[in-house]
XYZ file of C-alpha atoms in Angstrom:
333
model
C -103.152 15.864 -22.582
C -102.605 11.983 -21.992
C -100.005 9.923 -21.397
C -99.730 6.042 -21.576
C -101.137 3.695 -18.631
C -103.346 2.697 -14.652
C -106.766 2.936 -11.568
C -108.564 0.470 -9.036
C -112.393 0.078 -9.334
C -112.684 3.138 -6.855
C -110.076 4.963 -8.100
C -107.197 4.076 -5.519
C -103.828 2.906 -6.572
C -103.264 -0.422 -5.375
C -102.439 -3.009 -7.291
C -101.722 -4.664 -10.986
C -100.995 -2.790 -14.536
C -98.407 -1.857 -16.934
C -96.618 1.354 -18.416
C -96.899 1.695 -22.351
C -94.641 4.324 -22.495
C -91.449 1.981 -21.367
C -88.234 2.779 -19.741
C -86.847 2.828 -15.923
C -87.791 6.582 -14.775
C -85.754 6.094 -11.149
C -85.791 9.442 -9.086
C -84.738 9.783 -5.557
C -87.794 11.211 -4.250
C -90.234 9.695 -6.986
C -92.271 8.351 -4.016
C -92.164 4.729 -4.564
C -93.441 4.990 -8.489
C -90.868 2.733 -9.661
C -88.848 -0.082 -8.636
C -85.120 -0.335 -9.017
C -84.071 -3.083 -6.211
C -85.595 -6.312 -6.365
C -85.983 -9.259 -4.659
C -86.426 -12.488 -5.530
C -88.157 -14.871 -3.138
C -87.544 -18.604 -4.008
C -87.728 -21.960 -2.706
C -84.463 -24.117 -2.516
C -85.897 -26.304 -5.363
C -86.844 -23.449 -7.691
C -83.577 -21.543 -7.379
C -82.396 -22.210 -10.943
C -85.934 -20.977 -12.145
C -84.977 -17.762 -9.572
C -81.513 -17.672 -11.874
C -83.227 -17.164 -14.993
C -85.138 -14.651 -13.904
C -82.312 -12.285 -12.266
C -80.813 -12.805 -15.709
C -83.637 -11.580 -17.926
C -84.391 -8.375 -15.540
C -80.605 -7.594 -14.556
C -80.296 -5.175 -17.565
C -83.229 -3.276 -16.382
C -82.784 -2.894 -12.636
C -79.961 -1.288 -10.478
C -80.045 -4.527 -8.444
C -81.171 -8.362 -8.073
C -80.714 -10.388 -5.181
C -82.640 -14.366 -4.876
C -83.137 -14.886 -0.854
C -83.839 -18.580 -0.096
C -87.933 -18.461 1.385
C -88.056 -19.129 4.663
C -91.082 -18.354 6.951
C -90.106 -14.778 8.271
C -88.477 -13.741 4.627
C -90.452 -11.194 4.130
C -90.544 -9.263 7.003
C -86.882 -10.336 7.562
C -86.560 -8.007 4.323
C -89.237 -5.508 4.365
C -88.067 -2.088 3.234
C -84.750 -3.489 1.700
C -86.010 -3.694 -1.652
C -88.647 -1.427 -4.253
C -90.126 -4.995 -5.302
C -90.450 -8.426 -4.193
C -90.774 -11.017 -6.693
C -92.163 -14.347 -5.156
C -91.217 -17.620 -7.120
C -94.051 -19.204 -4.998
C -97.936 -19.427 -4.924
C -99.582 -16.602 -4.632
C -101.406 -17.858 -1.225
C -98.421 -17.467 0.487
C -96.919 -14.364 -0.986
C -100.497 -12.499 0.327
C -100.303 -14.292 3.518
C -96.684 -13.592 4.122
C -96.806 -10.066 3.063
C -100.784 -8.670 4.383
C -99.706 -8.020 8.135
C -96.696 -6.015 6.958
C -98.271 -3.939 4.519
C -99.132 0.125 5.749
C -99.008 2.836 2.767
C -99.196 1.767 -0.549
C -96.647 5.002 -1.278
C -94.216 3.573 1.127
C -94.590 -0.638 1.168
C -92.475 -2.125 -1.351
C -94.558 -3.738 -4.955
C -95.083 -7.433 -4.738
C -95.508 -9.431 -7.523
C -95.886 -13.582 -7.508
C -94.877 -15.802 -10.870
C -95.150 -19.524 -10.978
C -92.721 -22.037 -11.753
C -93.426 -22.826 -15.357
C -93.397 -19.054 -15.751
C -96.782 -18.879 -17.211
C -98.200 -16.291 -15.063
C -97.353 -13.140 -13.188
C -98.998 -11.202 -10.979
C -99.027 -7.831 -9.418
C -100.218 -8.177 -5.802
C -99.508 -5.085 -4.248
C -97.725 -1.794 -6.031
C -99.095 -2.032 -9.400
C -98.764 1.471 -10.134
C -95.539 1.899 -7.803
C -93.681 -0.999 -9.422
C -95.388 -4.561 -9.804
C -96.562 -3.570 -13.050
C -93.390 -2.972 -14.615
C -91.928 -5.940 -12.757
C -94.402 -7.696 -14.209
C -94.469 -6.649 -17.623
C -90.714 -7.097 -17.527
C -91.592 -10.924 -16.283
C -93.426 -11.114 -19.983
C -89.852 -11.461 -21.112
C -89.825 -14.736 -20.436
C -93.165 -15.979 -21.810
C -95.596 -15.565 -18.326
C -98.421 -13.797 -18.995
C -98.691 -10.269 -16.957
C -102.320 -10.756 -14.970
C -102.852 -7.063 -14.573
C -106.081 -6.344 -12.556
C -106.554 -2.095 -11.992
C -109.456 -0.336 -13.763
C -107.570 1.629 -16.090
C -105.775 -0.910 -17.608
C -108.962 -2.792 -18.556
C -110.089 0.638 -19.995
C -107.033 0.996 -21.766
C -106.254 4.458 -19.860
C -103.149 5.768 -18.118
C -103.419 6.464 -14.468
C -101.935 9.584 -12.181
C -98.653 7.502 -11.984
C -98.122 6.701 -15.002
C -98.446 9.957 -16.155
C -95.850 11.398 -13.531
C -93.500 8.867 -15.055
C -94.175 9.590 -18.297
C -93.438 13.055 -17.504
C -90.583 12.268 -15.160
C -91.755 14.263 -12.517
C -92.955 12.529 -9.101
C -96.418 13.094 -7.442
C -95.939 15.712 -4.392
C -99.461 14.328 -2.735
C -100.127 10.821 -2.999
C -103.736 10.760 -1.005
C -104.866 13.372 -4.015
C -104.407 10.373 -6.438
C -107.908 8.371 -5.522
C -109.671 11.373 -6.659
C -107.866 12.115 -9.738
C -107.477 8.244 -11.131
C -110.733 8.314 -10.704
C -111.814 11.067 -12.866
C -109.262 9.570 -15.454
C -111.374 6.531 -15.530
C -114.448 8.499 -15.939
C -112.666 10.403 -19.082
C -113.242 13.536 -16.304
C -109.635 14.180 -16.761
C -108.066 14.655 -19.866
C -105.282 17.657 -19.600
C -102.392 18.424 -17.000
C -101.755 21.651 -16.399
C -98.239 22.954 -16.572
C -97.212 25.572 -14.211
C -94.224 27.616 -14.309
C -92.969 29.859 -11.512
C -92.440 31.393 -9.563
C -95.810 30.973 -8.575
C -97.991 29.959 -5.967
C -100.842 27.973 -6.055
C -103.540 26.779 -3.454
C -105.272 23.384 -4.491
C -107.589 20.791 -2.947
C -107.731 17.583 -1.587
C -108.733 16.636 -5.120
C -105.970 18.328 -7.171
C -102.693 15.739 -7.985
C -99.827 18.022 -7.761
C -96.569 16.621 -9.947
C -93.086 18.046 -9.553
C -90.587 17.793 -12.309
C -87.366 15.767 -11.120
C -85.140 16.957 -13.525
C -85.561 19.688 -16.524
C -84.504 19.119 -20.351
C -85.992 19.404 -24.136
C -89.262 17.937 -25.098
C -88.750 15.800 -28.529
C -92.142 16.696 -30.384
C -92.461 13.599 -33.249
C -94.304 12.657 -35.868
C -94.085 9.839 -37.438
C -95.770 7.029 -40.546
C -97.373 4.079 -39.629
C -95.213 1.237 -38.607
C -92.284 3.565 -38.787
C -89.257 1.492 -37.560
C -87.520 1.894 -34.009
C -84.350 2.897 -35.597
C -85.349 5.194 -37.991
C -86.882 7.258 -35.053
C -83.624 6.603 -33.059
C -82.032 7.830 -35.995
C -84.068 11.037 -36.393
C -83.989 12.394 -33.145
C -80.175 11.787 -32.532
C -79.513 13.775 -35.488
C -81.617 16.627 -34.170
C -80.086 16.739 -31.016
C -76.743 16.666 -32.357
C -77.420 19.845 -34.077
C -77.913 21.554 -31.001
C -75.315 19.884 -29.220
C -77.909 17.996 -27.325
C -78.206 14.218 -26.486
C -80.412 11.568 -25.645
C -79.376 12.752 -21.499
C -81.020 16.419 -22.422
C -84.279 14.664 -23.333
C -87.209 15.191 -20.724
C -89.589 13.156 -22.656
C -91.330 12.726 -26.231
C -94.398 14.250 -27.216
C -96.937 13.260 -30.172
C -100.495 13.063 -30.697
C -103.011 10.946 -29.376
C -103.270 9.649 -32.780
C -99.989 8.157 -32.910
C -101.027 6.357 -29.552
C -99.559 2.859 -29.955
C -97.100 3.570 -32.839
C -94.290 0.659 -31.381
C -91.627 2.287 -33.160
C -92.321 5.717 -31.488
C -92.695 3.713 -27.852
C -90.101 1.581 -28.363
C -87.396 4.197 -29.504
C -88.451 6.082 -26.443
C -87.788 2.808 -24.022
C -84.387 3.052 -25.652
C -83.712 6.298 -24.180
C -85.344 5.621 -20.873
C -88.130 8.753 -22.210
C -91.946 8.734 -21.211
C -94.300 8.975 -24.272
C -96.498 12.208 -23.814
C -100.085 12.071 -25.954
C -101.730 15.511 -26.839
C -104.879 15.965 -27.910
C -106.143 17.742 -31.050
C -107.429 21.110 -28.948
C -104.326 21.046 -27.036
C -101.999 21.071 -30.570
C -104.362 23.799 -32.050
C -103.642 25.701 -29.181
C -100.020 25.668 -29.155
C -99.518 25.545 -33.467
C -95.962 25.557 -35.238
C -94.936 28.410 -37.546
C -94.269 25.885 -40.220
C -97.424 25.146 -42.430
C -98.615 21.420 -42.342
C -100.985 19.876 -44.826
C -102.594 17.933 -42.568
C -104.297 20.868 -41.041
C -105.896 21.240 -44.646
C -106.811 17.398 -45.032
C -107.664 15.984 -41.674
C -107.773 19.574 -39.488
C -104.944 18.353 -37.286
C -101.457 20.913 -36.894
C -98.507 19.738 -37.396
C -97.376 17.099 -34.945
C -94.398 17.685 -34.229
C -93.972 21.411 -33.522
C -96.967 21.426 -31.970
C -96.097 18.729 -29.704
C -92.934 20.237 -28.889
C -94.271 23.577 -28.218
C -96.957 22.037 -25.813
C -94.494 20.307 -24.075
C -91.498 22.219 -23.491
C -91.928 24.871 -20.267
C -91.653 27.969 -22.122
C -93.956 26.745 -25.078
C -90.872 27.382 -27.719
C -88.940 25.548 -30.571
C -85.494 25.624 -30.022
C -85.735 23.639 -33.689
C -88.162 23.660 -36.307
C -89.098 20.800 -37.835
C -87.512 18.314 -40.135
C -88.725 14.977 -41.391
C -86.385 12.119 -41.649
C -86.296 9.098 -43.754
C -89.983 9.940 -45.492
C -90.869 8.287 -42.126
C -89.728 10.492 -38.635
C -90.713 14.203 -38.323
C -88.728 16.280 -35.753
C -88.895 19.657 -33.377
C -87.382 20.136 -30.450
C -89.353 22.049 -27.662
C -87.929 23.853 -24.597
């Protein structure tokens, strides 16, 4: 089972990357994996730039606040905020920032963007922050200059996963181990474990917990299948079980439909992660409905499958239904 996005050269977690599968997943305890309060560091001469940018991420985030750089700003604010964003060089955001920095799963993301807003770049936090921040920053034309391993190999990291999933991870030092088998394609599936039960694991075993509990939307979907018609799909499904877009805990598919921007962009819209099984794993948890595609291309149905593999007690609440000619629909529990 993948997800969608990040890894450092060795693994680690440190800096730069985005999150494919969209949306703000904010939990109390999710460790630092997210960023919900920024700041915006600016010089007194750059403050309307500083303006524009609190406009274009206000939307997104539960608060924006410009402070005016002066030498101690940073440290003057350390801990206030989830992210920095420095209007400034990126010189003196590292210089400003390196002394203060202790655990990447407590120091807040930093991420620097020049004037002309052509460039912006995760420092510090990638995976708990920056990279969102920065992707956000796209918005406005800069260019997000991620630098972690696994977005170069196009992979999703530990985090990313966790978000996806909206759980948090319970043992952050486990992560430079695991990223680092996801890099080397030595990790491919998370196990899902429901209790009671206990389990003993190793230094080299990521251990997510689930922040909140709700349906799994398994989709399928055409090519270039529109964001609304998706929308559109699984609103009516939910409705029919007097569900809404709240009850969702995320949206599964097939690693074949990795990409689809109607599927990932429906899912920003409802602040959902974008889950990506693979073919075994959709074998292994197949629909009662008959598909054709198992008789032309050997895959199960998508979206029961999907939903079943998801949801925590492997069953449809809903069969399938396809929407549209474009949007096919179960609903997993």
């Amino acid at each position: 089972m993948s997800t969608d996005t990040n890894t450092d050269g060795d693994g680690s977690t440190d800096d730069g990357g985005t999150d494919d599968s969209g949306g703000h997943c904010s939990t109390p305890d999710s460790d630092g994996e997210v960023a919900e309060e920024i700041g915006i560091v600016s010089f007194e001469r750059k403050l309307p730039v500083a303006e524009d940018i609190k406009a274009e991420l206000r939307d997104d985030y539960e608060s924006i606040e410009i402070l005016e750089y002066h030498g101690d700003v940073f440290e003057e604010h350390w801990g206030e905020y989830d992210c920095f964003v420095g209007l400034m060089a990126s010189g003196i955001a590292m210089r400003k920032t390196a002394g203060l920095l202790d655990d990447k799963w407590d120091d807040p993301a930093v991420v620097v963007i020049d004037e002309e807003l052509t460039w912006a770049i995760p420092l510090t936090g990638g995976h708990h922050g920056a990279n969102q921040v920065a992707h956000d920053l796209s918005n406005l034309g800069a260019v997000p200059a991620m630098t972690t391993a696994s977005e170069a190999a196009g992979k999703q990291g530990i985090e990313s996963k966790a978000k996806a999933l909206d759980a948090h991870v319970v043992n952050g030092d486990s992560t430079v181990a695991t990223n680092l088998a996801v890099l080397n394609d030595d990790l491919e599936v998370v196990e899902r474990l429901d209790g009671p039960r206990a389990v003993l694991v190793g230094d080299d075993v990521t251990v997510m917990k689930r922040n909140d509990e709700g349906v799994v939307l398994g989709t399928g979907t055409v090519s270039d299948v529109g964001t609304e018609q998706v929308l559109d799909a699984w609103e009516t499904a939910l409705d029919d079980l007097d569900l809404d877009f709240s009850d969702v805990e995320f949206v599964a598919t097939a690693t074949r439909k990795e990409g689809e921007e109607g599927l990932y962009e429906a899912a920003q819209e409802i602040g959902a992660g974008v889950i990506l099984f693979e073919k075994e794993t959709l074998l292994d948890h197949e629909g009662p409905t008959p598909s054709r595609a198992k008789e032309l291309i050997g895959w199960p149905g998508i979206a029961e499958s999907s939903a079943i593999a998801g949801g925590r007690e492997h069953e449809l609440l809903r069969e399938k239904e396809r929407f549209d000619d474009a949007v096919t629909v179960a609903v997993g529990k």
